[in-house]
mmCIF file of C-alpha atoms and ligand atoms in Angstrom:
data_model
loop_
_atom_site.group_PDB
_atom_site.id
_atom_site.type_symbol
_atom_site.label_atom_id
_atom_site.label_comp_id
_atom_site.label_asym_id
_atom_site.label_seq_id
_atom_site.Cartn_x
_atom_site.Cartn_y
_atom_site.Cartn_z
ATOM 1 C CA MET A 1 0.221 -0.207 0.032
ATOM 2 C CA THR A 2 0.959 3.611 -0.111
ATOM 3 C CA GLN A 3 3.074 5.134 2.350
ATOM 4 C CA LEU A 4 1.306 8.605 3.426
ATOM 5 C CA LYS A 5 2.671 10.317 5.491
ATOM 6 C CA GLU A 6 2.930 10.134 8.303
ATOM 7 C CA GLY A 7 -0.620 12.063 9.894
ATOM 8 C CA ALA A 8 -2.307 12.655 7.224
ATOM 9 C CA TRP A 9 -5.927 12.445 7.037
ATOM 10 C CA ALA A 10 -8.579 13.699 4.567
ATOM 11 C CA LEU A 11 -12.403 14.445 4.682
ATOM 12 C CA ILE A 12 -15.360 14.591 1.738
ATOM 13 C CA VAL A 13 -18.568 14.683 3.024
ATOM 14 C CA HIS A 14 -22.201 15.216 0.549
ATOM 15 C CA GLY A 15 -25.581 16.696 1.412
ATOM 16 C CA GLY A 16 -27.243 15.591 -1.375
ATOM 17 C CA ALA A 17 -27.793 14.689 -4.828
ATOM 18 C CA LYS A 18 -31.373 17.175 -5.895
ATOM 19 C CA PRO A 19 -33.075 20.247 -7.721
ATOM 20 C CA ASP A 20 -31.654 23.135 -7.508
ATOM 21 C CA ASP A 21 -33.341 25.127 -4.871
ATOM 22 C CA PRO A 22 -31.860 28.978 -4.158
ATOM 23 C CA ALA A 23 -33.581 29.168 -1.240
ATOM 24 C CA GLU A 24 -31.153 26.901 0.649
ATOM 25 C CA HIS A 25 -28.256 27.330 -1.044
ATOM 26 C CA GLU A 26 -27.134 28.581 2.605
ATOM 27 C CA ALA A 27 -28.370 26.679 4.197
ATOM 28 C CA ASN A 28 -26.629 23.434 2.267
ATOM 29 C CA ARG A 29 -23.311 25.259 2.658
ATOM 30 C CA ASP A 30 -23.532 26.031 6.359
ATOM 31 C CA GLY A 31 -24.558 22.495 6.752
ATOM 32 C CA ILE A 32 -21.856 20.409 5.077
ATOM 33 C CA LEU A 33 -19.780 22.673 7.060
ATOM 34 C CA GLU A 34 -20.679 21.790 10.318
ATOM 35 C CA ALA A 35 -20.185 18.322 8.740
ATOM 36 C CA ILE A 36 -16.450 18.523 7.668
ATOM 37 C CA ALA A 37 -15.521 20.109 11.004
ATOM 38 C CA ALA A 38 -16.913 17.512 13.518
ATOM 39 C CA GLY A 39 -15.066 15.163 11.138
ATOM 40 C CA ARG A 40 -12.241 16.651 11.056
ATOM 41 C CA ALA A 41 -12.782 17.762 15.289
ATOM 42 C CA VAL A 42 -12.357 13.326 15.229
ATOM 43 C CA LEU A 43 -9.426 12.862 12.907
ATOM 44 C CA GLU A 44 -7.253 15.599 13.961
ATOM 45 C CA GLY A 45 -7.498 14.332 17.789
ATOM 46 C CA GLY A 46 -6.410 10.863 15.991
ATOM 47 C CA GLY A 47 -9.363 9.491 15.847
ATOM 48 C CA ASP A 48 -10.209 6.644 13.191
ATOM 49 C CA ALA A 49 -12.146 7.025 9.955
ATOM 50 C CA VAL A 50 -15.215 5.365 10.771
ATOM 51 C CA ASP A 51 -15.786 7.930 13.766
ATOM 52 C CA ALA A 52 -14.821 10.918 11.149
ATOM 53 C CA VAL A 53 -16.988 9.746 9.019
ATOM 54 C CA VAL A 54 -20.121 8.553 11.706
ATOM 55 C CA ALA A 55 -19.979 12.605 13.239
ATOM 56 C CA SER A 56 -20.278 13.864 9.955
ATOM 57 C CA ILE A 57 -23.387 12.065 9.059
ATOM 58 C CA ALA A 58 -24.509 12.074 12.495
ATOM 59 C CA THR A 59 -24.395 16.414 12.254
ATOM 60 C CA MET A 60 -26.022 16.040 8.618
ATOM 61 C CA GLU A 61 -28.859 14.270 10.098
ATOM 62 C CA ALA A 62 -30.034 16.807 12.666
ATOM 63 C CA LEU A 63 -29.987 19.169 9.944
ATOM 64 C CA PRO A 64 -33.424 19.608 8.347
ATOM 65 C CA VAL A 65 -32.506 20.897 5.195
ATOM 66 C CA PHE A 66 -30.348 17.312 4.296
ATOM 67 C CA ASN A 67 -33.439 13.981 3.740
ATOM 68 C CA ALA A 68 -31.568 12.119 6.273
ATOM 69 C CA GLY A 69 -32.213 12.219 9.869
ATOM 70 C CA ARG A 70 -34.496 15.223 10.657
ATOM 71 C CA GLY A 71 -34.926 16.099 7.233
ATOM 72 C CA SER A 72 -36.430 12.838 6.557
ATOM 73 C CA ALA A 73 -39.130 12.736 3.695
ATOM 74 C CA PRO A 74 -42.518 10.761 4.496
ATOM 75 C CA ASN A 75 -43.478 7.850 2.417
ATOM 76 C CA GLU A 76 -47.060 6.890 1.213
ATOM 77 C CA ALA A 77 -48.609 6.214 4.436
ATOM 78 C CA GLY A 78 -47.606 9.264 5.545
ATOM 79 C CA GLY A 79 -44.664 7.288 8.117
ATOM 80 C CA ILE A 80 -40.603 7.929 7.778
ATOM 81 C CA GLU A 81 -38.562 5.044 7.030
ATOM 82 C CA MET A 82 -34.729 5.796 7.325
ATOM 83 C CA CYS A 83 -31.725 3.820 5.908
ATOM 84 C CA SER A 84 -28.310 4.378 6.502
ATOM 85 C CA GLY A 85 -24.874 2.318 6.060
ATOM 86 C CA LEU A 86 -21.099 2.090 7.346
ATOM 87 C CA MET A 87 -18.314 0.579 5.967
ATOM 88 C CA ASP A 88 -14.864 0.307 7.548
ATOM 89 C CA GLY A 89 -12.205 -0.562 4.883
ATOM 90 C CA ARG A 90 -9.956 -2.219 6.957
ATOM 91 C CA ASN A 91 -11.911 -5.346 7.979
ATOM 92 C CA LEU A 92 -14.791 -4.561 5.358
ATOM 93 C CA ALA A 93 -16.973 -4.491 7.879
ATOM 94 C CA VAL A 94 -20.264 -3.285 7.352
ATOM 95 C CA GLY A 95 -22.842 -2.664 9.339
ATOM 96 C CA ALA A 96 -26.495 -0.462 7.733
ATOM 97 C CA VAL A 97 -30.023 -0.714 9.053
ATOM 98 C CA GLY A 98 -33.194 -0.347 5.981
ATOM 99 C CA ALA A 99 -36.509 1.224 6.064
ATOM 100 C CA ILE A 100 -36.029 2.066 9.994
ATOM 101 C CA ARG A 101 -38.640 4.453 11.686
ATOM 102 C CA CYS A 102 -37.937 6.772 15.455
ATOM 103 C CA VAL A 103 -33.914 7.095 15.799
ATOM 104 C CA ALA A 104 -32.777 10.041 15.685
ATOM 105 C CA HIS A 105 -29.225 8.983 14.208
ATOM 106 C CA PRO A 106 -29.650 6.134 12.016
ATOM 107 C CA VAL A 107 -25.613 6.206 10.989
ATOM 108 C CA GLU A 108 -24.895 5.329 14.564
ATOM 109 C CA VAL A 109 -27.242 2.335 14.919
ATOM 110 C CA ALA A 110 -25.353 1.305 11.834
ATOM 111 C CA ARG A 111 -22.268 1.935 13.815
ATOM 112 C CA SER A 112 -23.650 -0.045 16.195
ATOM 113 C CA LEU A 113 -23.509 -3.066 13.666
ATOM 114 C CA LEU A 114 -20.542 -2.929 12.642
ATOM 115 C CA PRO A 115 -19.172 -5.254 14.690
ATOM 116 C CA GLU A 116 -21.408 -7.674 14.392
ATOM 117 C CA LYS A 117 -22.230 -10.414 12.010
ATOM 118 C CA GLU A 118 -25.122 -9.289 10.430
ATOM 119 C CA VAL A 119 -24.271 -6.882 7.310
ATOM 120 C CA LEU A 120 -27.825 -5.090 7.613
ATOM 121 C CA LEU A 121 -31.083 -5.145 9.156
ATOM 122 C CA VAL A 122 -34.574 -4.183 8.422
ATOM 123 C CA ALA A 123 -37.815 -2.339 9.857
ATOM 124 C CA ASP A 124 -38.931 -3.581 12.732
ATOM 125 C CA GLY A 125 -35.663 -5.781 13.392
ATOM 126 C CA ALA A 126 -33.559 -2.586 12.719
ATOM 127 C CA LEU A 127 -35.112 -0.518 15.571
ATOM 128 C CA GLU A 128 -35.545 -3.589 18.026
ATOM 129 C CA PHE A 129 -31.466 -3.521 17.261
ATOM 130 C CA ALA A 130 -31.419 -0.057 17.706
ATOM 131 C CA ARG A 131 -33.511 -0.058 21.426
ATOM 132 C CA ALA A 132 -31.349 -3.024 22.386
ATOM 133 C CA LYS A 133 -27.843 -0.526 22.069
ATOM 134 C CA GLY A 134 -29.835 1.886 24.087
ATOM 135 C CA HIS A 135 -30.609 4.639 20.955
ATOM 136 C CA GLU A 136 -32.838 6.822 21.659
ATOM 137 C CA ALA A 137 -36.344 6.834 20.687
ATOM 138 C CA VAL A 138 -37.501 9.658 18.777
ATOM 139 C CA PRO A 139 -41.437 10.554 17.751
ATOM 140 C CA GLU A 140 -41.842 10.699 14.303
ATOM 141 C CA GLY A 141 -43.231 14.217 13.542
ATOM 142 C CA PHE A 142 -39.163 15.250 15.192
ATOM 143 C CA LEU A 143 -38.445 13.255 11.810
ATOM 144 C CA LYS A 144 -40.340 14.475 8.758
ATOM 145 C CA ALA A 145 -38.939 17.880 6.940
ATOM 146 C CA ASP A 146 -40.775 20.631 7.043
ATOM 147 C CA LYS A 147 -41.251 21.854 3.934
ATOM 148 C CA PRO A 148 -43.885 20.614 1.367
ATOM 149 C CA ALA A 149 -43.645 17.138 -0.504
ATOM 150 C CA ARG A 150 -41.786 17.576 -4.288
ATOM 151 C CA ALA A 151 -43.766 16.174 -7.137
ATOM 152 C CA GLU A 152 -40.970 14.927 -8.441
ATOM 153 C CA ALA A 153 -38.994 12.067 -6.598
ATOM 154 C CA VAL A 154 -36.014 14.322 -5.092
ATOM 155 C CA HIS A 155 -33.384 11.626 -3.098
ATOM 156 C CA ASP A 156 -30.774 13.586 -1.659
ATOM 157 C CA THR A 157 -29.010 10.959 0.560
ATOM 158 C CA VAL A 158 -26.092 12.326 2.320
ATOM 159 C CA GLY A 159 -22.211 10.971 2.806
ATOM 160 C CA ALA A 160 -19.409 11.299 3.890
ATOM 161 C CA VAL A 161 -15.619 9.005 3.095
ATOM 162 C CA ALA A 162 -12.741 9.591 5.077
ATOM 163 C CA LEU A 163 -8.584 8.828 5.300
ATOM 164 C CA ASP A 164 -7.313 8.438 9.008
ATOM 165 C CA GLY A 165 -4.000 9.767 10.141
ATOM 166 C CA GLY A 166 -3.443 6.103 10.535
ATOM 167 C CA GLY A 167 -4.246 4.981 6.502
ATOM 168 C CA ASN A 168 -7.832 3.587 7.186
ATOM 169 C CA ILE A 169 -10.716 4.399 4.991
ATOM 170 C CA ALA A 170 -14.576 4.354 5.707
ATOM 171 C CA ALA A 171 -17.341 4.858 4.446
ATOM 172 C CA GLY A 172 -20.907 5.875 5.179
ATOM 173 C CA THR A 173 -24.613 7.235 3.945
ATOM 174 C CA SER A 174 -27.649 8.207 4.957
ATOM 175 C CA THR A 175 -30.966 9.399 4.437
ATOM 176 C CA GLY A 176 -34.995 9.648 4.304
ATOM 177 C CA GLY A 177 -36.058 8.079 2.005
ATOM 178 C CA LEU A 178 -38.389 9.857 -0.636
ATOM 179 C CA ASP A 179 -41.123 11.688 -0.958
ATOM 180 C CA GLY A 180 -44.083 8.747 -0.560
ATOM 181 C CA GLN A 181 -41.759 6.023 -1.646
ATOM 182 C CA LYS A 182 -43.878 2.421 -1.048
ATOM 183 C CA VAL A 183 -43.225 1.279 2.636
ATOM 184 C CA GLY A 184 -40.977 -0.547 2.968
ATOM 185 C CA ARG A 185 -38.932 0.877 0.009
ATOM 186 C CA ILE A 186 -34.813 0.134 0.577
ATOM 187 C CA GLY A 187 -33.021 2.520 -2.089
ATOM 188 C CA ASP A 188 -29.468 2.026 -2.767
ATOM 189 C CA SER A 189 -28.029 3.555 0.530
ATOM 190 C CA PRO A 190 -27.918 0.855 3.124
ATOM 191 C CA MET A 191 -26.000 -1.525 0.400
ATOM 192 C CA PRO A 192 -22.532 -2.253 0.008
ATOM 193 C CA GLY A 193 -21.445 -2.442 -3.248
ATOM 194 C CA LEU A 194 -24.627 -0.083 -4.708
ATOM 195 C CA GLY A 195 -24.164 3.597 -2.478
ATOM 196 C CA TYR A 196 -20.918 2.847 -0.538
ATOM 197 C CA TYR A 197 -18.148 0.699 -0.241
ATOM 198 C CA ALA A 198 -14.575 1.283 1.630
ATOM 199 C CA ASP A 199 -11.271 -0.869 0.760
ATOM 200 C CA ASN A 200 -8.151 0.494 2.779
ATOM 201 C CA HIS A 201 -6.478 -1.510 -0.174
ATOM 202 C CA ILE A 202 -7.896 0.744 -2.214
ATOM 203 C CA GLY A 203 -9.915 3.382 -1.297
ATOM 204 C CA GLY A 204 -13.662 4.255 -0.788
ATOM 205 C CA VAL A 205 -16.782 6.253 -2.160
ATOM 206 C CA ALA A 206 -20.834 7.353 -1.613
ATOM 207 C CA PHE A 207 -22.977 7.846 -3.896
ATOM 208 C CA SER A 208 -26.849 9.952 -3.946
ATOM 209 C CA GLY A 209 -29.227 9.902 -6.520
ATOM 210 C CA ASP A 210 -31.670 7.851 -7.956
ATOM 211 C CA GLY A 211 -31.478 4.580 -5.650
ATOM 212 C CA GLU A 212 -32.628 2.241 -7.934
ATOM 213 C CA THR A 213 -30.703 3.071 -10.646
ATOM 214 C CA ILE A 214 -27.880 3.088 -8.581
ATOM 215 C CA ALA A 215 -28.786 -0.204 -7.116
ATOM 216 C CA ARG A 216 -29.325 -1.802 -10.665
ATOM 217 C CA LEU A 217 -25.979 -0.181 -11.698
ATOM 218 C CA ALA A 218 -23.921 -1.356 -8.668
ATOM 219 C CA LEU A 219 -22.110 1.777 -8.953
ATOM 220 C CA ALA A 220 -19.593 1.739 -5.573
ATOM 221 C CA SER A 221 -18.419 -2.067 -6.979
ATOM 222 C CA ARG A 222 -17.559 -0.395 -10.486
ATOM 223 C CA VAL A 223 -16.285 2.937 -9.003
ATOM 224 C CA MET A 224 -13.770 0.383 -6.932
ATOM 225 C CA ALA A 225 -12.834 -1.202 -10.118
ATOM 226 C CA ARG A 226 -11.596 1.305 -11.999
ATOM 227 C CA LEU A 227 -10.218 2.876 -9.139
ATOM 228 C CA GLU A 228 -8.419 -0.947 -8.192
ATOM 229 C CA ASP A 229 -7.364 -0.501 -12.077
ATOM 230 C CA GLY A 230 -5.529 3.135 -11.533
ATOM 231 C CA GLU A 231 -8.128 5.000 -12.599
ATOM 232 C CA ALA A 232 -8.636 8.428 -10.629
ATOM 233 C CA PRO A 233 -11.447 9.322 -8.967
ATOM 234 C CA GLU A 234 -13.047 12.015 -10.563
ATOM 235 C CA PRO A 235 -13.503 10.784 -13.897
ATOM 236 C CA ALA A 236 -14.424 7.233 -12.116
ATOM 237 C CA ILE A 237 -17.553 9.066 -11.027
ATOM 238 C CA ALA A 238 -18.350 10.594 -13.446
ATOM 239 C CA GLN A 239 -18.354 7.414 -15.633
ATOM 240 C CA VAL A 240 -20.915 5.745 -13.751
ATOM 241 C CA LEU A 241 -22.618 8.064 -13.438
ATOM 242 C CA ALA A 242 -23.275 8.376 -16.680
ATOM 243 C CA ARG A 243 -24.990 5.394 -17.714
ATOM 244 C CA LEU A 244 -28.130 6.745 -14.997
ATOM 245 C CA PRO A 245 -30.156 8.035 -17.792
ATOM 246 C CA GLY A 246 -29.273 5.423 -20.042
ATOM 247 C CA THR A 247 -31.079 2.966 -17.893
ATOM 248 C CA GLY A 248 -33.197 4.499 -15.459
ATOM 249 C CA GLY A 249 -34.620 7.097 -17.581
ATOM 250 C CA ALA A 250 -33.905 10.628 -18.376
ATOM 251 C CA ASP A 251 -34.383 11.857 -14.717
ATOM 252 C CA ALA A 252 -32.165 9.373 -13.350
ATOM 253 C CA ASP A 253 -29.432 11.493 -11.823
ATOM 254 C CA GLY A 254 -26.837 11.881 -8.942
ATOM 255 C CA GLY A 255 -23.130 12.247 -7.078
ATOM 256 C CA GLY A 256 -20.452 10.547 -5.843
ATOM 257 C CA ILE A 257 -17.389 11.653 -3.454
ATOM 258 C CA CYS A 258 -13.935 9.782 -3.221
ATOM 259 C CA ILE A 259 -10.700 8.849 -1.679
ATOM 260 C CA THR A 260 -8.015 6.709 -3.536
ATOM 261 C CA LYS A 261 -5.795 5.205 -0.655
ATOM 262 C CA ASP A 262 -3.329 7.334 -1.307
ATOM 263 C CA GLY A 263 -5.765 10.495 -0.305
ATOM 264 C CA THR A 264 -6.846 11.707 -3.823
ATOM 265 C CA LEU A 265 -9.927 13.429 -3.127
ATOM 266 C CA GLY A 266 -12.432 13.277 -6.139
ATOM 267 C CA TRP A 267 -16.657 14.382 -7.053
ATOM 268 C CA ALA A 268 -18.875 13.837 -9.784
ATOM 269 C CA HIS A 269 -22.129 14.769 -10.559
ATOM 270 C CA ASN A 270 -24.832 15.055 -13.011
ATOM 271 C CA SER A 271 -28.030 16.466 -11.089
ATOM 272 C CA PRO A 272 -27.971 19.594 -11.007
ATOM 273 C CA ILE A 273 -26.530 20.909 -7.355
ATOM 274 C CA PHE A 274 -24.874 18.532 -5.443
ATOM 275 C CA ALA A 275 -23.292 19.875 -2.397
ATOM 276 C CA VAL A 276 -19.462 18.290 -1.169
ATOM 277 C CA ALA A 277 -16.509 19.671 1.482
ATOM 278 C CA TYR A 278 -14.118 18.669 1.778
ATOM 279 C CA MET A 279 -10.834 18.842 3.750
ATOM 280 C CA THR A 280 -6.874 17.604 4.045
ATOM 281 C CA HIS A 281 -4.756 17.853 6.992
ATOM 282 C CA GLU A 282 -2.671 20.360 4.107
ATOM 283 C CA MET A 283 -5.748 22.788 4.080
ATOM 284 C CA ASP A 284 -6.270 25.597 6.931
ATOM 285 C CA THR A 285 -9.517 25.516 6.182
ATOM 286 C CA PRO A 286 -12.417 23.161 4.724
ATOM 287 C CA LYS A 287 -14.168 23.788 1.114
ATOM 288 C CA ALA A 288 -17.283 23.845 0.173
ATOM 289 C CA PHE A 289 -19.459 23.783 -3.275
ATOM 290 C CA LEU A 290 -23.330 23.380 -4.255
ATOM 291 C CA ARG A 291 -21.655 22.213 -7.882
ATOM 292 C CA LYS A 292 -18.563 20.950 -9.751
ATOM 293 C CA ASP A 293 -18.462 24.402 -11.469
ATOM 294 C CA GLU A 294 -18.495 26.757 -8.316
ATOM 295 C CA GLU A 295 -15.162 24.688 -7.967
ATOM 296 C CA GLN A 296 -13.632 24.399 -11.048
ATOM 297 C CA LYS A 297 -13.738 28.921 -11.320
HETATM 298 N N1 LIG B 1 -30.701 7.279 -2.782
HETATM 299 C C1 LIG B 1 -31.253 7.140 -1.917
HETATM 300 C C2 LIG B 1 -32.622 6.671 -2.224
HETATM 301 O O1 LIG B 1 -33.164 6.283 -3.423
HETATM 302 O O2 LIG B 1 -33.234 6.084 -1.022
#
């Protein structure tokens, strides 16, 4: 494996691939910077990549602007069912929850599952596990986004990828689902290889976007294969995202973030907005963007 400089770390987070709503620009930018601050504190303190990813995602789950945790979208029955996945690149451990109700931080429940044999728990089983592990119960109303339902499906899952000072990589996702989704529907977000993946020998990746199409294309595993072949992260993500409309229809879009084992960051999207912030040990302050073309100015 590439030998990184002692203490080198990198963190990239996203607040979702979504339609452009200028009224939410500032809250998105502030939110992803808050998420970076939370993960950065872990990494600068010598913490590991898994804890940094959890800290960043939990921060976004607490902010109603993002469709995860507190900003979740009601399903067709008016209920809230959330999904989250977390992967540790050290040992390929995965903890994931699908269609979980009444917890403030699905990513923390996923974290609790990480040391267990099971990879994914869903619905009542996930909730029972959360209770057994002491995760606080919250009423459904606490999780509902205080915004009007949108005609189009909005898939602004949040995600994070981190590389810690020990060379460990972790990736995670969290989503509040789609407005009006079927009860029990699960997209790409809790599934390793579809919405996220991490392997210390290669890198880590996390996606947001059209969950069914991302799942059908197994986007995360495609990016990992490209990285393993030596492709740079940005073209790797852009190339796999380009498959979305041809597979899922003209509206199928998304965005992805990545860190390679040698600390190279990359992100790409074909959605109107993809709120991304990142920071490495070499930067004094984080950078935050709502679209790729902002970064290129
Ligand atoms: N990408 C999130 C979802 O489709 O549920």
